[in-house]
Coordinates of C-alpha atoms and ligand atoms in Angstrom, one line a residue:
X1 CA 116.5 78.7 104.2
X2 CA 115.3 81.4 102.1
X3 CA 112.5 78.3 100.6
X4 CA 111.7 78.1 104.3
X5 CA 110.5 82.0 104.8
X6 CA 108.7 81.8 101.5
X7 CA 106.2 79.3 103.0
X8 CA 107.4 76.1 101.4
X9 CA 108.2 74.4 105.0
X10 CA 106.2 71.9 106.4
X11 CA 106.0 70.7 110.2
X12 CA 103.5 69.4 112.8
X13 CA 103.0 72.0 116.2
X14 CA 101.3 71.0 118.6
X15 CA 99.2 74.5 120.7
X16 CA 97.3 73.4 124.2
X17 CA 96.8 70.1 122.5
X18 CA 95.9 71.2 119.1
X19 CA 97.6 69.5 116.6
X20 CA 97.5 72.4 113.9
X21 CA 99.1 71.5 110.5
X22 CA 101.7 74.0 109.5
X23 CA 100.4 74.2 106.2
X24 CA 97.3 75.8 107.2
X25 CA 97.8 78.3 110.2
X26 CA 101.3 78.3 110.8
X27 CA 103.6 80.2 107.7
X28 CA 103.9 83.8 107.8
X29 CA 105.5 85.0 104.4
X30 CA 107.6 87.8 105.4
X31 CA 107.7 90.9 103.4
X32 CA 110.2 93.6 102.6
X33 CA 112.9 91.5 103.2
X34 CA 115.7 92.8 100.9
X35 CA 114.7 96.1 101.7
X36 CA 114.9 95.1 105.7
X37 CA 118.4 93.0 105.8
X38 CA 119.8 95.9 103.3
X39 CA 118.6 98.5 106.2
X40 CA 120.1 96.2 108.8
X41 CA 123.7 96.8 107.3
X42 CA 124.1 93.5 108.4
X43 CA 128.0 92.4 109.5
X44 CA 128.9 88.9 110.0
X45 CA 129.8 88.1 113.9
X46 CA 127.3 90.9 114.9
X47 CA 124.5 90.7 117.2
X48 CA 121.2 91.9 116.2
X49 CA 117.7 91.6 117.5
X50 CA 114.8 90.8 115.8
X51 CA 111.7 92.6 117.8
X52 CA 108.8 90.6 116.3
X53 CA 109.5 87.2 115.9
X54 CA 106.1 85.7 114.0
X55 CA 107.1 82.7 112.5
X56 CA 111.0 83.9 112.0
X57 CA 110.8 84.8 108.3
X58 CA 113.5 87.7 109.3
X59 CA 115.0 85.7 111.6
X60 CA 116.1 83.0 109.8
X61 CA 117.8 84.9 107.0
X62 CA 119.5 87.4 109.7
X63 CA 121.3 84.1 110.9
X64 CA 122.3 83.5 107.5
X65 CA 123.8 86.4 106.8
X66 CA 126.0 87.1 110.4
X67 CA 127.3 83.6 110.1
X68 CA 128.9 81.0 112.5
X69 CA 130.0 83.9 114.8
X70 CA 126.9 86.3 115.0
X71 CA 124.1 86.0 117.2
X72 CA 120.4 87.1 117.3
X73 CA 117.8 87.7 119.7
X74 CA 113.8 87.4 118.5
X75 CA 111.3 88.3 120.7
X76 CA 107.4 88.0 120.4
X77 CA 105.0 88.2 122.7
X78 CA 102.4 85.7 121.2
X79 CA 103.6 82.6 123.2
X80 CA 102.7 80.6 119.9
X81 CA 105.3 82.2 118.1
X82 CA 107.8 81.6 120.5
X83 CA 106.2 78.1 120.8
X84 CA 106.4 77.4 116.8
X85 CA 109.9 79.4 116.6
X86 CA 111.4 76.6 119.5
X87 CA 110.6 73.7 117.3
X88 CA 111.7 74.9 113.9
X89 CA 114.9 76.0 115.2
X90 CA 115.7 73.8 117.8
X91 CA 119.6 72.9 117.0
X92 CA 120.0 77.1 116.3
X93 CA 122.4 77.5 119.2
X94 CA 123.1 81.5 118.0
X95 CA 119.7 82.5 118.4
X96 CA 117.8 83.4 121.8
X97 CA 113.8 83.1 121.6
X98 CA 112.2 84.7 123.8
X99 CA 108.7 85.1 125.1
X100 CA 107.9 89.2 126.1
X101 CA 107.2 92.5 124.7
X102 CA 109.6 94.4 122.8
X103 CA 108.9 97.6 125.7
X104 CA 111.2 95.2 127.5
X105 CA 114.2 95.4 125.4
X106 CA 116.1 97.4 127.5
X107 CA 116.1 94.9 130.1
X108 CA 115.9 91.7 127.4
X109 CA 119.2 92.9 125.7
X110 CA 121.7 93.6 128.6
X111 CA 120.5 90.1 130.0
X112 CA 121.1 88.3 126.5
X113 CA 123.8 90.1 124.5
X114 CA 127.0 88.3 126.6
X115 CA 128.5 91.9 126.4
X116 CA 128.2 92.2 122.5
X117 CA 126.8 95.8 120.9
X118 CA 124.0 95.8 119.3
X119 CA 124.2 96.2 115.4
X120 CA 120.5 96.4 114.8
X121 CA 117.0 96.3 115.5
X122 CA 113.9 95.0 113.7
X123 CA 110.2 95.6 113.8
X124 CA 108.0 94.1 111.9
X125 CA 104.1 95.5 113.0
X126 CA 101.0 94.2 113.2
X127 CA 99.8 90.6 113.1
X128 CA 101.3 87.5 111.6
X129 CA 99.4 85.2 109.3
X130 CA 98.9 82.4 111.9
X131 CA 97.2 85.2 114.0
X132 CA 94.7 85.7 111.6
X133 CA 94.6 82.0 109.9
X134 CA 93.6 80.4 113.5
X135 CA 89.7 81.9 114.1
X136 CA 90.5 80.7 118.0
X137 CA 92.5 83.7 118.2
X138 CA 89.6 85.7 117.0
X139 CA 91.8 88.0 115.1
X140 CA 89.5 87.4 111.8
X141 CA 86.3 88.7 110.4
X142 CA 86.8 85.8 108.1
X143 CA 85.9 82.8 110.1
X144 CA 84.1 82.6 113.6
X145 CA 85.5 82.0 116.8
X146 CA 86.0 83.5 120.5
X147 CA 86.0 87.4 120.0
X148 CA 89.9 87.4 121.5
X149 CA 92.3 89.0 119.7
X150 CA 95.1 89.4 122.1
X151 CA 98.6 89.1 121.1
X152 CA 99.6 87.6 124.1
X153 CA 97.0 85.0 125.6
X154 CA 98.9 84.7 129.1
X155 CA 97.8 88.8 129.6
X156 CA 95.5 91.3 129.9
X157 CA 91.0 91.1 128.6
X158 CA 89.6 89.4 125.6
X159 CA 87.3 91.9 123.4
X160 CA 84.6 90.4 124.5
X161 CA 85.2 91.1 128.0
X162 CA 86.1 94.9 127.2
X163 CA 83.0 95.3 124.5
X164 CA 80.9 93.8 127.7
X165 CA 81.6 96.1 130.1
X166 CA 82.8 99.9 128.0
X167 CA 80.3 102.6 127.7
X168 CA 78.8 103.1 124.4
X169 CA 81.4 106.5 124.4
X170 CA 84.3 104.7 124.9
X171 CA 83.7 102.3 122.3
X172 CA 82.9 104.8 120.1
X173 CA 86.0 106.9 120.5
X174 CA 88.1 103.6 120.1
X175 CA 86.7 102.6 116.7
X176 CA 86.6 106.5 115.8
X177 CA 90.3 106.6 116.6
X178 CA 92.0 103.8 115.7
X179 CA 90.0 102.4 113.2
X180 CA 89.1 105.7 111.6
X181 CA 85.4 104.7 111.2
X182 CA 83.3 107.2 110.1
X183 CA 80.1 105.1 111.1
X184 CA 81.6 104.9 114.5
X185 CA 78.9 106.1 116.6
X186 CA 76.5 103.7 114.7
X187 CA 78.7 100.8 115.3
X188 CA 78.9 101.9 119.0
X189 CA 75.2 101.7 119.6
X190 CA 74.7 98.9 117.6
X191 CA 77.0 97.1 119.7
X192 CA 75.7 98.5 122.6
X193 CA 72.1 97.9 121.8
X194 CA 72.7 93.8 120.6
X195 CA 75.0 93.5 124.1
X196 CA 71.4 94.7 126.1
X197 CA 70.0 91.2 124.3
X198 CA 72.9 89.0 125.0
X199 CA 76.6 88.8 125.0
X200 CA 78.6 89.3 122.5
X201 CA 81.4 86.4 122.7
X202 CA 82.1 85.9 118.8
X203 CA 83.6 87.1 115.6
X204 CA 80.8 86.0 113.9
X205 CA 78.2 88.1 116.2
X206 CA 80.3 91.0 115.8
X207 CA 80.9 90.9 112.0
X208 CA 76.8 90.5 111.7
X209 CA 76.2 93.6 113.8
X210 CA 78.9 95.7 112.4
X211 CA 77.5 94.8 108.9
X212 CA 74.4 96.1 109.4
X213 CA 75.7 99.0 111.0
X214 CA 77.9 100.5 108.7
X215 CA 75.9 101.2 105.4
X216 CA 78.4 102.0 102.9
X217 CA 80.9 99.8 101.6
X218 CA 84.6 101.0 100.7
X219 CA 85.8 98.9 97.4
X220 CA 87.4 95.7 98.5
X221 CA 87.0 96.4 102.3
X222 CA 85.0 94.3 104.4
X223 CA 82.6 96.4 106.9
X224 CA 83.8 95.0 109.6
X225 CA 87.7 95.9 109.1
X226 CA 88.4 99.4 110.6
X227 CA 86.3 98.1 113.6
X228 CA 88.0 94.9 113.9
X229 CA 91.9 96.8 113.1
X230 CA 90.4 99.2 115.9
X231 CA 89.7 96.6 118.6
X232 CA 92.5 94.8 117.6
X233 CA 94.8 97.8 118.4
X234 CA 93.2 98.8 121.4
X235 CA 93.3 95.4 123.1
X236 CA 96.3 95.3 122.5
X237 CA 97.7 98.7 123.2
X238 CA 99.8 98.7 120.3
X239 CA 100.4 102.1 119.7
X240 CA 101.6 102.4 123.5
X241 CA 103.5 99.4 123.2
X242 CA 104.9 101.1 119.7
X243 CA 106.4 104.2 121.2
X244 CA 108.1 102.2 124.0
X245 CA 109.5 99.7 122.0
X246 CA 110.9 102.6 119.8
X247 CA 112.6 104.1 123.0
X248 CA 113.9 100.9 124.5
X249 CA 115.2 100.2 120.9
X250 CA 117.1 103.5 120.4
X251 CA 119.0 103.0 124.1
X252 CA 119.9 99.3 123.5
X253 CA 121.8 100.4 119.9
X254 CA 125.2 100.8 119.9
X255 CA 126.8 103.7 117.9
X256 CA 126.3 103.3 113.9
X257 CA 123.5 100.4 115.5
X258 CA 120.1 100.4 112.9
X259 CA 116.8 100.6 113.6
X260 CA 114.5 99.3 110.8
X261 CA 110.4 99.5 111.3
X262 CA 108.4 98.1 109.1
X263 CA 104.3 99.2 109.8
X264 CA 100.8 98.7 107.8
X265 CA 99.1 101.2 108.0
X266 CA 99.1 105.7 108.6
X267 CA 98.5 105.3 112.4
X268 CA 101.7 102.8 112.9
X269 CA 103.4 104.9 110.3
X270 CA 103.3 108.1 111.7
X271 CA 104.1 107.4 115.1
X272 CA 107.5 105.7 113.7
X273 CA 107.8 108.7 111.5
X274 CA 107.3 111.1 114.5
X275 CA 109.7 109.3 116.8
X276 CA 112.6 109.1 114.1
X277 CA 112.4 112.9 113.1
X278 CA 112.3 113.6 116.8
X279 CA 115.1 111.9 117.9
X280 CA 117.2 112.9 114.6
X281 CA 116.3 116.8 115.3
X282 CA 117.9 119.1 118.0
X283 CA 115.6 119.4 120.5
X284 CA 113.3 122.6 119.6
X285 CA 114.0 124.0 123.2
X286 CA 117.7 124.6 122.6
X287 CA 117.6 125.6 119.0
X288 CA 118.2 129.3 119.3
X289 CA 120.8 128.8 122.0
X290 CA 124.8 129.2 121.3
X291 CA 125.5 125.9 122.3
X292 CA 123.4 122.7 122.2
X293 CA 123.8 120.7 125.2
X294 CA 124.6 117.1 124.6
X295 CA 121.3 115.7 125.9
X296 CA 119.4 117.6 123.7
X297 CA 121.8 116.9 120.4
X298 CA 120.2 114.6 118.0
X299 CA 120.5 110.8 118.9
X300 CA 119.5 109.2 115.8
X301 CA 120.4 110.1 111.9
X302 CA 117.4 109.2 109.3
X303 CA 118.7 106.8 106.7
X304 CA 117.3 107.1 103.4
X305 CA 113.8 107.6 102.3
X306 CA 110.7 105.4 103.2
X307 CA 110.3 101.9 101.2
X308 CA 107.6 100.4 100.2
X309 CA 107.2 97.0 98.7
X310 CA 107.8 96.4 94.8
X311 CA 104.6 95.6 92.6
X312 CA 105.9 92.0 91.9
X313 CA 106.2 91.5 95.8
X314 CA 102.6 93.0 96.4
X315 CA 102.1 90.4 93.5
X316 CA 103.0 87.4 95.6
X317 CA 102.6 88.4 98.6
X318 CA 99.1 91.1 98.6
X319 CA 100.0 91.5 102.6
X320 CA 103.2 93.6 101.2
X321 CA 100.9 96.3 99.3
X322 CA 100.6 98.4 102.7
X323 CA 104.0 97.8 104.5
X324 CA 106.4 100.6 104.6
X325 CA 110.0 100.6 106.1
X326 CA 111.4 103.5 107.9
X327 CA 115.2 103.2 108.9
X328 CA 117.3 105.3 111.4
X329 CA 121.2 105.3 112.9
X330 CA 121.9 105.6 116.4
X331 CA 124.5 108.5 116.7
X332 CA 127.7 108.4 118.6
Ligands
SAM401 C1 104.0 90.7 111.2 S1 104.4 89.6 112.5 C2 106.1 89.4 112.3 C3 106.5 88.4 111.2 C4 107.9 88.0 111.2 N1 108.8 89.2 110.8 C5 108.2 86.9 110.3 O1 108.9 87.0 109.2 O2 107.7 85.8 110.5 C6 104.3 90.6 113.9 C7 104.6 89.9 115.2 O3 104.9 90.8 116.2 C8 104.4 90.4 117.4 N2 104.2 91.6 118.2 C9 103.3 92.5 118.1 N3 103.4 93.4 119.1 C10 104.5 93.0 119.8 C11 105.1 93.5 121.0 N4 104.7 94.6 121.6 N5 106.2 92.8 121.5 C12 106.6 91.7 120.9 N6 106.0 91.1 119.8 C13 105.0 91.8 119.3 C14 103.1 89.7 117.0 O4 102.7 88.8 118.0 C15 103.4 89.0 115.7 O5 103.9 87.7 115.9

């Protein structure tokens, strides 16, 4: 199992009548995993629910550890996870694969959990390998294809159609935002100004205009990063889709239940940050009262410190260098 999540498995998937080989787009090397399953508290016979499925590194070794009696339910809302997930564990009879967002949880969990408390919750942010390996998905700078980049193909606007139709100050502010570009205004009406010519319906066409756009280069960054991270998010909605997968997370838990989040970069971290001191604090309105009403008590506990990856992880795995896991307790 644990040769499986390090990449070393090989199988044939077949997407809309692609025959991709596994080898190429479809491994996802999972990172932080002692760190995760350790913040799990993992007990065998428990049921536990693994938010972001990608290609099930955490997955497969949360089965392993609650043995024949436990039972976990992975979500994603890429349907090629899901897709890819059904095949490689077909005969897994203790695990539920679902296709949806992980804002749905407190709906997913009631219908799934046979009655059982929930132990634990796992996120795991961002995009998986396959994402960015496949250029249809148009998640990559790296190779061309369709300027895409949703998460989940069956919803919501490609890039392209967005970047068609936004004004040059909504663009802006999106790049500004979440991609923390300082050239943002210059991308913006380079954008802007190449769109008046012709569409803009490729990674590659974007990557060339963004290029020339932003003028100074940040050591070992591509030009095109925080715009592409930027787009990427707000197609997406992740943050949105962050802080109510957060709250659907902490109501599902059962008392002493975990929540582990593991994010890649300041803007993912904070809000997790934010959300667990919140919820770990009395609320501020109450603080100078005698007595703390109980909806206003802390819900969660903050467990430990923040972990980041060890340098011979970021070693094999340079995707581990910005991950950091936050961990919190639901309270009685
Ligand atoms: C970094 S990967 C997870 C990798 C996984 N832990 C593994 O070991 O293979 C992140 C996954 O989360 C999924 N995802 C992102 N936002 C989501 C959301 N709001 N709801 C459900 N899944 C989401 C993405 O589609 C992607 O497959």
């Amino acid at each position: 199992m644990v040769k499986d999540v390090s990449g070393a498995w090989e199988q044939k998937s077949n997407f809309g009548g692609r025959a991709l080989s596994a080898s190429i787009v479809d491994e996802h090397t999972p990172v932080l995993v002692g760190e995760a399953l350790a913040a799990l508290a993992l007990q065998a016979g428990g049921y536990y629910v693994d938010a972001t499925f990608g290609r099930g590194g955490h997955t497969s070794l949360i089965l392993q550890a609650v043995g024949r009696e436990g039972r976990v339910l992975a979500i994603d809302r890429d349907p090629q996870a899901i897709a890819s997930g059904r095949e490689r564990f077909t005969d897994e009879v203790r695990l539920t694969l679902v296709h949806a967002s992980f804002t749905d949880l407190t709906t997913l969990v009631p219908a799934h959990a046979d009655g059982r408390p929930c132990r634990g919750v796992l996120f795991d942010l961002g995009v998986s390998s396959p994402q960015l390996d496949d250029a249809s998905r148009g998640f990559s700078f790296r190779a061309d294809g369709p300027l895409d980049m949703r998460m989940d193909t069956t919803h919501g606007q490609p890039v392209a159609s967005w970047l068609s139709r936004a004004s040059l100050d909504e663009i802006r502010e999106v790049i500004s935002t979440l991609g923390e570009e300082r050239f943002a205004r210059r991308v913006a009406q380079a954008i802007v100004s190449a769109r008046n010519e012709r569409p803009i319906t490729r990674t590659g066409e974007l990557v060339a205009i963004v290029s020339k756009a932003v003028r100074t280069r940040e050591p070992g960054k591509h030009p095109a990063t925080r715009t592409f991270q930027a787009l990427r998010m707000f197609i997406n909605d992740e943050l949105g889709q962050l802080d109510r997968g957060l709250s659907a997370a902490e109501e599902v838990l059962a008392p002493g239940g975990r929540l582990a989040v593991i994010s890649f970069h300041s803007l993912e971290d904070r809000a997790v940050k934010t959300f667990m001191r919140r919820e770990s604090e009395v609320d501020p309105v109450f603080l100078d009262l005698p007595e703390v009403p109980p909806s206003a008590r802390p819900r969660m506990k903050l467990v430990g410190r923040k972990a980041r990856a060890a340098q011979s992880e970021v070693e094999r795995n340079p995707r581990a260098r910005s991950a950091l896991l936050r961990v919190a307790e639901k309270l009685a």
